[in-house]
Coordinates of C-alpha atoms and ligand atoms in Angstrom, one line a residue:
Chain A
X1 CA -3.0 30.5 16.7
X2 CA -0.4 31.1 19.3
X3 CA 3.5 31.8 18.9
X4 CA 6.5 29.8 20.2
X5 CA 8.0 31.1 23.1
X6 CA 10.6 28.2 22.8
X7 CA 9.3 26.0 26.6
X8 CA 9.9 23.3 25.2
X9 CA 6.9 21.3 26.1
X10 CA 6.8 20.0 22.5
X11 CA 10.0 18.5 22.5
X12 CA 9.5 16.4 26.1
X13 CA 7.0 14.5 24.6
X14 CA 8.6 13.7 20.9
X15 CA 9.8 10.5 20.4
X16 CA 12.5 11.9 17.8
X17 CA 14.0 14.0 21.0
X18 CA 13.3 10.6 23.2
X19 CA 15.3 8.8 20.9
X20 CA 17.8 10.8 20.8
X21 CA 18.0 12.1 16.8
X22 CA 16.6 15.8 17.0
X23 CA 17.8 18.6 19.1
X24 CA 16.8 22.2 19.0
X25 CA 14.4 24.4 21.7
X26 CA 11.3 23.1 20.0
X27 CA 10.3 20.5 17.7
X28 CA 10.3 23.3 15.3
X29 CA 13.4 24.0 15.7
X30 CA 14.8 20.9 15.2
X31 CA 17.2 20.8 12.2
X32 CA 15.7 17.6 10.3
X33 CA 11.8 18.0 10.3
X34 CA 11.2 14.8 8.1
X35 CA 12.7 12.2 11.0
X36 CA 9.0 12.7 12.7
X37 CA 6.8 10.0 13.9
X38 CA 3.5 12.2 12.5
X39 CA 2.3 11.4 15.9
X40 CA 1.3 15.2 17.3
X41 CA 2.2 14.7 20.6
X42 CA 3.6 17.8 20.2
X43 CA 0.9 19.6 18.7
X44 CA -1.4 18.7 22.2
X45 CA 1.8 19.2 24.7
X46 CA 2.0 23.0 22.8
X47 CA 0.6 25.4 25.9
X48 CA 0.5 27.9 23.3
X49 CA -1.7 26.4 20.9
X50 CA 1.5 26.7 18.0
X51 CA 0.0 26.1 15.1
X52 CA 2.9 23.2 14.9
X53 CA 0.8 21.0 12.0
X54 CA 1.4 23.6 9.3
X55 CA 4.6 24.8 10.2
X56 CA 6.0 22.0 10.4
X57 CA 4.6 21.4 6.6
X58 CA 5.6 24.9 5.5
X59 CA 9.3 24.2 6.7
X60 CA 9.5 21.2 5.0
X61 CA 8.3 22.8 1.9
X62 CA 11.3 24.6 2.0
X63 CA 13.7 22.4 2.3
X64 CA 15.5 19.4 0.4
X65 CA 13.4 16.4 0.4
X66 CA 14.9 12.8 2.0
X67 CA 14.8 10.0 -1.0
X68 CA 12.2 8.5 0.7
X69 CA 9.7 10.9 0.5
X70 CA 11.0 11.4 -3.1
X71 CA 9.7 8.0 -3.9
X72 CA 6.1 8.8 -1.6
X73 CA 5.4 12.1 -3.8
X74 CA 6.5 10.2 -7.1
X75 CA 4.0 7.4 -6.3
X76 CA 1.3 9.4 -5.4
X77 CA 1.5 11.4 -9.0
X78 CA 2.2 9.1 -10.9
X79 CA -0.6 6.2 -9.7
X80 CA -2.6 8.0 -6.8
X81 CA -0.8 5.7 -4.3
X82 CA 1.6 5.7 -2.3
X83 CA 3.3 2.8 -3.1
X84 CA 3.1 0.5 -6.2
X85 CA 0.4 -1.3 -6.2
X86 CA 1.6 -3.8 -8.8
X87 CA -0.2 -7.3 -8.0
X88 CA -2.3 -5.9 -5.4
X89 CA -5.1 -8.1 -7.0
X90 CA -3.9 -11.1 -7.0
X91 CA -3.3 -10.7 -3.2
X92 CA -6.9 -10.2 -2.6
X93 CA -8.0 -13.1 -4.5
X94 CA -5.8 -15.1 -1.9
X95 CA -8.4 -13.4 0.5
X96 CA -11.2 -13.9 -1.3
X97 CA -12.1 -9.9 -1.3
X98 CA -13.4 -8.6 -4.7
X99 CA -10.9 -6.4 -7.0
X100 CA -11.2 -2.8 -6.4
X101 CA -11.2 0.1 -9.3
X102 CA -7.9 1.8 -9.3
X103 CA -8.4 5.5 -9.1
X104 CA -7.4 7.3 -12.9
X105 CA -3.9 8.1 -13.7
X106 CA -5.0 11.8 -15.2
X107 CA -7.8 12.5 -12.5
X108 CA -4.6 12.8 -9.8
X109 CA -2.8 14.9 -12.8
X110 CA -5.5 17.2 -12.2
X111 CA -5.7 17.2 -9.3
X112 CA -2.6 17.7 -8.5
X113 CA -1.5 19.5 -10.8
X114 CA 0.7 22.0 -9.5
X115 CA 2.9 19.2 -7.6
X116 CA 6.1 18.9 -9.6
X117 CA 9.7 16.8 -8.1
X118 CA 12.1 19.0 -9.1
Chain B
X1 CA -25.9 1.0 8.3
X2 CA -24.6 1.6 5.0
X3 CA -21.0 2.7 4.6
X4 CA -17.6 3.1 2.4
X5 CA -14.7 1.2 3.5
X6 CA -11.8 3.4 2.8
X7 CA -9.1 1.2 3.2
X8 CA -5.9 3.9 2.1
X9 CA -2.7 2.8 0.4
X10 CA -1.3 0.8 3.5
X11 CA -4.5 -1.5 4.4
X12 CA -5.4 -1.9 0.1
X13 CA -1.6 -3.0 -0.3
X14 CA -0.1 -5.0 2.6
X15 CA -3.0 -6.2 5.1
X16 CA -6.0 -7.6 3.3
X17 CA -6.6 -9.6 6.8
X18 CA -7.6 -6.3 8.2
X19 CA -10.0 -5.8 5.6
X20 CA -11.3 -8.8 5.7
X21 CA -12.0 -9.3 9.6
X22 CA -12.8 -5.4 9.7
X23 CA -16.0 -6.7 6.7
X24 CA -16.6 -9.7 8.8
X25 CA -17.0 -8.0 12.4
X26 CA -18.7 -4.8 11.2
X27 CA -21.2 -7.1 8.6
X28 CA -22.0 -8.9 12.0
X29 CA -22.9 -5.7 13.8
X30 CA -25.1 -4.6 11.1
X31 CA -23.4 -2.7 8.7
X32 CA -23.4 -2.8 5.3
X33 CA -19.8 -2.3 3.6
X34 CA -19.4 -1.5 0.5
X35 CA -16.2 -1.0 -1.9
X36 CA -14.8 2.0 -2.4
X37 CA -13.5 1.8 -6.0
X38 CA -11.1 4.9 -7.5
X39 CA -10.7 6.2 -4.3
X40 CA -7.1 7.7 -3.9
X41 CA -4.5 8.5 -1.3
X42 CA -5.4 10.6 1.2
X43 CA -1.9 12.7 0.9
X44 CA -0.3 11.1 3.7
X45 CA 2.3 12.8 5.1
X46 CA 3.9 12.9 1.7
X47 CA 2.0 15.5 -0.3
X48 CA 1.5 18.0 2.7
X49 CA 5.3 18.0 2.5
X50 CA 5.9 19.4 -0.7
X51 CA 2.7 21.6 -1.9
X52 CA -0.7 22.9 0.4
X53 CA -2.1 21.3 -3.3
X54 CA -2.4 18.0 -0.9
X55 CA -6.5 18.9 0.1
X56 CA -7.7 18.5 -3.6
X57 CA -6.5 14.8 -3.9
X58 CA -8.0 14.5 0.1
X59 CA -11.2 16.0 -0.7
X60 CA -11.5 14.4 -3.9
X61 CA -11.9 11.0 -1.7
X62 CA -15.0 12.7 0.6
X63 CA -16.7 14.0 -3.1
X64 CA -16.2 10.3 -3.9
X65 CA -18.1 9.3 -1.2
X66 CA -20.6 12.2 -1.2
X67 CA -21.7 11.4 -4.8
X68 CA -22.7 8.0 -3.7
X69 CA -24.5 9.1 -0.1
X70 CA -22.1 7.3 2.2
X71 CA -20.3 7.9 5.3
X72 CA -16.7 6.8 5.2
X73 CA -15.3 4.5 7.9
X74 CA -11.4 4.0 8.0
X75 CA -8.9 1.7 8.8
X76 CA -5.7 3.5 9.7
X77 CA -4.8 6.5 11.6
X78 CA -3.1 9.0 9.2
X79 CA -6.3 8.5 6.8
X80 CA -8.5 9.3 9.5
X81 CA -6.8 12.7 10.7
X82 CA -6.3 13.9 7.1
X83 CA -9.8 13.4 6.0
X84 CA -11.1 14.8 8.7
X85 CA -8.8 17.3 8.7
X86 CA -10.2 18.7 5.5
X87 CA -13.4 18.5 6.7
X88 CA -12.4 20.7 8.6
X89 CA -11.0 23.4 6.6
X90 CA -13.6 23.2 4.4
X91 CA -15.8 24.7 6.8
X92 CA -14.1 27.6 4.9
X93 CA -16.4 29.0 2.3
X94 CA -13.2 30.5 0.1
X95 CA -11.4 27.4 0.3
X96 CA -14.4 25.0 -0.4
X97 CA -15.4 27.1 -3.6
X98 CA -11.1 26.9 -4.7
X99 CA -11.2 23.1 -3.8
X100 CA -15.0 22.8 -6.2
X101 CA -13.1 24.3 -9.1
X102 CA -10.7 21.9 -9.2
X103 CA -13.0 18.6 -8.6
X104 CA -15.2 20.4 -10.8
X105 CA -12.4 19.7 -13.7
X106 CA -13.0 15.5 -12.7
X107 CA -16.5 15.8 -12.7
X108 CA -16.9 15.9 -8.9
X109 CA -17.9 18.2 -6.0
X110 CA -18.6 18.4 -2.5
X111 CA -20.3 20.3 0.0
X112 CA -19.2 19.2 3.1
X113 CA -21.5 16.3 4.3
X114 CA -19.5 13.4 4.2
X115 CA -18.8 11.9 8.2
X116 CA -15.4 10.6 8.2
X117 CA -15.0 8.0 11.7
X118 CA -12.3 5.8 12.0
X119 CA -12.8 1.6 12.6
X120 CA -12.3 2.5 16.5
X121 CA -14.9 5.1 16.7
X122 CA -17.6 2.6 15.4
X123 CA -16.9 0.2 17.3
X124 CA -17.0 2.2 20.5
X125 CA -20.5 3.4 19.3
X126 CA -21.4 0.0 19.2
X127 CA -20.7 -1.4 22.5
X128 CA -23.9 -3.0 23.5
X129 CA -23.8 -4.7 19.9
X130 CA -20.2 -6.2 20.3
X131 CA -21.4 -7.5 23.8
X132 CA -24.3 -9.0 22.5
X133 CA -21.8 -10.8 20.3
X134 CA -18.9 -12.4 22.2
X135 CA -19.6 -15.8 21.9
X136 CA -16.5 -17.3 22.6
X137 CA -14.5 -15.2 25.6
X138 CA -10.9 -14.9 25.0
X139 CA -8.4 -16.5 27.0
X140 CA -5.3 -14.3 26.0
X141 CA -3.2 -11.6 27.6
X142 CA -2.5 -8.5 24.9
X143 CA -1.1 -5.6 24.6
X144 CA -2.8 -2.5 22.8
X145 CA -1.1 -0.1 20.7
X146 CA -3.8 2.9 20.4
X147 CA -3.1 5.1 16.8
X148 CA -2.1 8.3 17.6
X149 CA -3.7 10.1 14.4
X150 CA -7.0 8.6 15.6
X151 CA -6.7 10.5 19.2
X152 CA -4.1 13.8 17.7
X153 CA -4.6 16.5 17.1
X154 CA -7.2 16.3 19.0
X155 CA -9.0 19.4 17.0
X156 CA -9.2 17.3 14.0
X157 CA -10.1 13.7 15.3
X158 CA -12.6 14.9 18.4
X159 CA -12.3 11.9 19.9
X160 CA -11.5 10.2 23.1
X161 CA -8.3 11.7 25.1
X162 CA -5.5 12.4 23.3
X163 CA -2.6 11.4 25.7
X164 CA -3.9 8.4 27.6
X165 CA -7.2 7.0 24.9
X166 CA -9.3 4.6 26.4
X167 CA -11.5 3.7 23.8
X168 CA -9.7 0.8 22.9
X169 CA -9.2 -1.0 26.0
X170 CA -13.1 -0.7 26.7
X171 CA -13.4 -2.3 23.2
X172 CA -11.2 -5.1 24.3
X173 CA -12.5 -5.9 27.8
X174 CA -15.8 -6.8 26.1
X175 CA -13.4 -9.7 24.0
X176 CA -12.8 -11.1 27.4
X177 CA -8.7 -11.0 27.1
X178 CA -6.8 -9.9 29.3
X179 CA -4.9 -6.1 28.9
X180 CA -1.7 -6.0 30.1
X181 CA -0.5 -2.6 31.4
X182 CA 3.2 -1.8 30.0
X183 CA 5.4 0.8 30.3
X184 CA 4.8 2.2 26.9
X185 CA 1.4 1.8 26.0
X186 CA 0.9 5.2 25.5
X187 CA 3.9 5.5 23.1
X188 CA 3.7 6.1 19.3
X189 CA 4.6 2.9 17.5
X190 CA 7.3 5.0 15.5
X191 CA 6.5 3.0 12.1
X192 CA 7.2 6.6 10.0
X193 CA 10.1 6.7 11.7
X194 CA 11.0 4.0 9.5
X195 CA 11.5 6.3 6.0
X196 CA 14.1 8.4 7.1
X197 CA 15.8 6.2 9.4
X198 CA 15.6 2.6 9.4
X199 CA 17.6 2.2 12.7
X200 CA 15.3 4.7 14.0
X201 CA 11.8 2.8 13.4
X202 CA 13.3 -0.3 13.7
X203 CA 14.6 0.6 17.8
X204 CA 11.2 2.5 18.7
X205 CA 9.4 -0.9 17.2
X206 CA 11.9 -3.1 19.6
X207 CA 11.5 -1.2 22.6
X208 CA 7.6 -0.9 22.1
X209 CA 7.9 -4.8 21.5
X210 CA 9.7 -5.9 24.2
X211 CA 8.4 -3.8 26.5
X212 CA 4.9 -5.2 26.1
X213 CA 6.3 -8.8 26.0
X214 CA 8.1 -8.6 29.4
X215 CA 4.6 -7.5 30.4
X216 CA 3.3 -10.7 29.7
X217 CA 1.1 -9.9 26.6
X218 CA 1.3 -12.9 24.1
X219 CA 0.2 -10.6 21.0
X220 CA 0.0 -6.8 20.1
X221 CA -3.6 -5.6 19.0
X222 CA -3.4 -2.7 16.7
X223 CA -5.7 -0.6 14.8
X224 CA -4.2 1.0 12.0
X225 CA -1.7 -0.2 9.1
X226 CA 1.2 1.5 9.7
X227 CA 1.8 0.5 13.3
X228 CA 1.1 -3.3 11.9
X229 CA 3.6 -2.4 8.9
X230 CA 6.2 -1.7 11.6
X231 CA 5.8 -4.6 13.8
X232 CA 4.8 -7.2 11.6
X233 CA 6.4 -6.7 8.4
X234 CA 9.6 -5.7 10.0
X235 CA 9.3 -8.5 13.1
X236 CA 12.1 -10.8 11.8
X237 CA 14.3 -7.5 11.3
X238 CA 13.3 -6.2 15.0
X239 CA 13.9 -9.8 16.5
X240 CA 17.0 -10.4 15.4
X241 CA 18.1 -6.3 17.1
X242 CA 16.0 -7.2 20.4
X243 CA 15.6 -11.0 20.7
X244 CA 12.9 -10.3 23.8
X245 CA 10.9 -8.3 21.4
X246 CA 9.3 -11.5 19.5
X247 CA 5.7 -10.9 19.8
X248 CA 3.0 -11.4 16.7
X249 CA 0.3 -8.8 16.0
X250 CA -3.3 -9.4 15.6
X251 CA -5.5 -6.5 13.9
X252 CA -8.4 -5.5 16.2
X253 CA -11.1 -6.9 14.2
X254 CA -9.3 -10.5 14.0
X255 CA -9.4 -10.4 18.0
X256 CA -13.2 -9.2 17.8
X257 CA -14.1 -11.9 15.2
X258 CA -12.4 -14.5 17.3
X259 CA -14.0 -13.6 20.1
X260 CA -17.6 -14.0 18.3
X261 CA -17.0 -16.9 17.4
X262 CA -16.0 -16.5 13.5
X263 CA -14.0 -18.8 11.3
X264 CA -10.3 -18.0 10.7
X265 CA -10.8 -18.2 7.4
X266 CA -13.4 -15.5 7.7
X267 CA -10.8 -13.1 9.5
X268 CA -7.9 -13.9 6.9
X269 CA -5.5 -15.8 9.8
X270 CA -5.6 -18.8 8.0
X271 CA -3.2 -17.0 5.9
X272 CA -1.4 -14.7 8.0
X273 CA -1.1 -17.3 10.7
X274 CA -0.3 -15.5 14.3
X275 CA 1.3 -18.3 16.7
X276 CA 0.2 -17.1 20.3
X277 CA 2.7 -18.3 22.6
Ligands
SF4_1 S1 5.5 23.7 23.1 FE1 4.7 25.3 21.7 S2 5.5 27.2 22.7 FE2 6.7 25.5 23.6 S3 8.5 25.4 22.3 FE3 7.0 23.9 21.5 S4 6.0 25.1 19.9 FE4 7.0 26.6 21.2
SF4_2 S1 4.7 14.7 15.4 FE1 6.9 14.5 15.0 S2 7.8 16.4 16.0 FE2 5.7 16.1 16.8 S3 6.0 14.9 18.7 FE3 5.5 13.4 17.1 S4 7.6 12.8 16.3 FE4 7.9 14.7 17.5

């Protein structure tokens, strides 16, 4: 894994620097690392080979979460999902599809187990 | 021929018309789909965010599938890169063993076997089939919007190129309809955009739109539910911000199935109606 010498390559082809809400010499850099597209771009324009995936995860981890993702984690632990899937059933009667078995409550409690919201 | 369906969060909760025509196309190439119950989210972008804990609940999907001898094949693009993507790392011994101990406390385990290939990368392996299949040739201009994850990072999809993908539009040709070229084809659709900034996803979706619409496309084909969730779920929103970005989207399966000749009813747009103008 290579280190940043701060081109900028990643940056040019980042829709968050396109649209004008990031700034900063890389998309590492960049103060707000949640506004992201997920779309690596970056990761392929890196002529470094930046390990840009998990840094970008690592910095995240140590910063304040946005609501939103707030309510994606919650979800997640609480039902497995990542969004309530209250009446999903119904919906797929209207499609004829057959109802699916909703993964266990406590299996993601185990799994996940050392994933706490603070 | 036999395979799981994993449809992730997205696909099971907003678009059962992408199921649905994905069953109906891949049934009529052969394969043999079948329901993957209890499986979980993949982490997303949410879990990997907050704790490296995210690979357990992501691998406890691939020892789903494992245990019952199937391949996976997926339906949106995040899904696809993070199942792969522990695939991937569990190529390492010390991490496979951690991961085992903890499916080993739900009664699971995995060893590493389970192929993970997104809707796209079947159907591209199945050219000759879908050929053999057009019935009815399509008389339509689209646009494509290709799913990033799908292509990037390239190390953890390995396949097709990762700035400028071409599977898709081969797929399409065989459908007969017409690809428009447009200025941002290769553009992400911005969707995630849309959870810290509202504004944000809703402008990327609008410029994608419009720019595809002045192109002369009279739908947007997409592969994956969160481009869909962007520019179908939030059309009325994007219309009424970019009034020359009005422009329906059709799954890629629903384009496939018309194409061979299948029922609307079969490819669920008898109740998502799409008006092509
Ligand atoms: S492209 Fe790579 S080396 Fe260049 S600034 Fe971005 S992360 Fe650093
Ligand atoms: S993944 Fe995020 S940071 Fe990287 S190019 Fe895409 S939007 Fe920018």
């Amino acid at each position: 894994m290579g280190e940043c010498n701060r081109c900028g390559a990643c940056k040019k082809v980042c829709i968050a620097f396109k649209r004008g809400v990031a700034t900063g010499a890389s998309v590492l850099e960049r103060e707000d690392r949640f506004t992201c597209a997920g779309c690596w771009k970056c990761v392929e324009a890196c002529p470094e080979g930046v390990d840009i995936y998990n840094l970008m995860m690592e910095a995240r981890r140590r910063g304040e979460l946005p609501e939103s993702f707030r309510m994606g984690v919650k979800y997640i632990l609480d039902t497995g999902y990542a969004m309530p899937m209250r009446g999903v059933n119904a919906i797929r009667e209207m499609y004829r599809l057959p109802k699916i078995r909703k993964v266990k409550p406590e299996v993601v409690k185990k799994l996940l187990r050392e994933v706490e919201l603070d | 021929m036999e395979r799981l369906l994993y449809l992730g969060c997205m696909v099971y909760n907003r678009f059962p018309d992408y199921e649905l025509s994905a069953k109906a196309v891949l049934s009529k190439l052969g394969f043999k789909l079948r329901d993957f119950h209890e499986f979980a989210c993949c982490s997303s972008t949410f879990i990997p965010s907050v704790s490296e804990a995210w690979i357990y609940l992501s691998a406890y999907n691939l020892a789903l599938a494992e245990r019952r001898g199937l391949d996976i094949i997926s339906l949106c693009g995040t899904c696809t890169s993070m199942l792969k993507r522990t695939n991937l790392m569990l190529k390492d011994e010390k991490l496979k063993e951690e991961v085992n101990s903890r499916l080993a406390g739900v009664g699971l385990s995995y060893s590493g076997k389970v192929r993970v290939s997104h809707l796209l990368e079947v159907l591209k392996e199945n050219e000759d089939k879908i050929r053999a299949h057009v019935a009815k040739p399509l008389k339509l201009r689209v646009a494509l919007q290709h799913p990033c994850n799908v292509f990037r990072p390239s190390e953890v999809a390995r396949f097709d190129d990762p700035f400028k993908p071409k599977a898709m539009r081969e797929i399409v040709a065989l459908t007969g309809a017409e690809i428009v070229d447009y200025a941002q084809e290769y553009e992400c659709c911005g969707s995630t955009l849309l959870l810290t900034s509202k504004a944000l996803g809703l402008g990327a979706g609008a410029s994608k739109l419009a720019s595809a619409r002045e192109a002369g496309a009279q739908a947007i084909v997409v592969s994956c539910g969160n481009c869909a969730y962007l520019f179908d779920r939030h059309q009325e929103e994007i219309k009424k911000q970019e009034p020359k970005a009005e422009l329906p989207t059709l799954f890629l399966p629903q384009l496939l199935g018309l194409a061979f000749g299948l029922s609307k009813e079969e490819l669920g747009l008898d109740i998502r109606r799409v008006e092509l103008g």
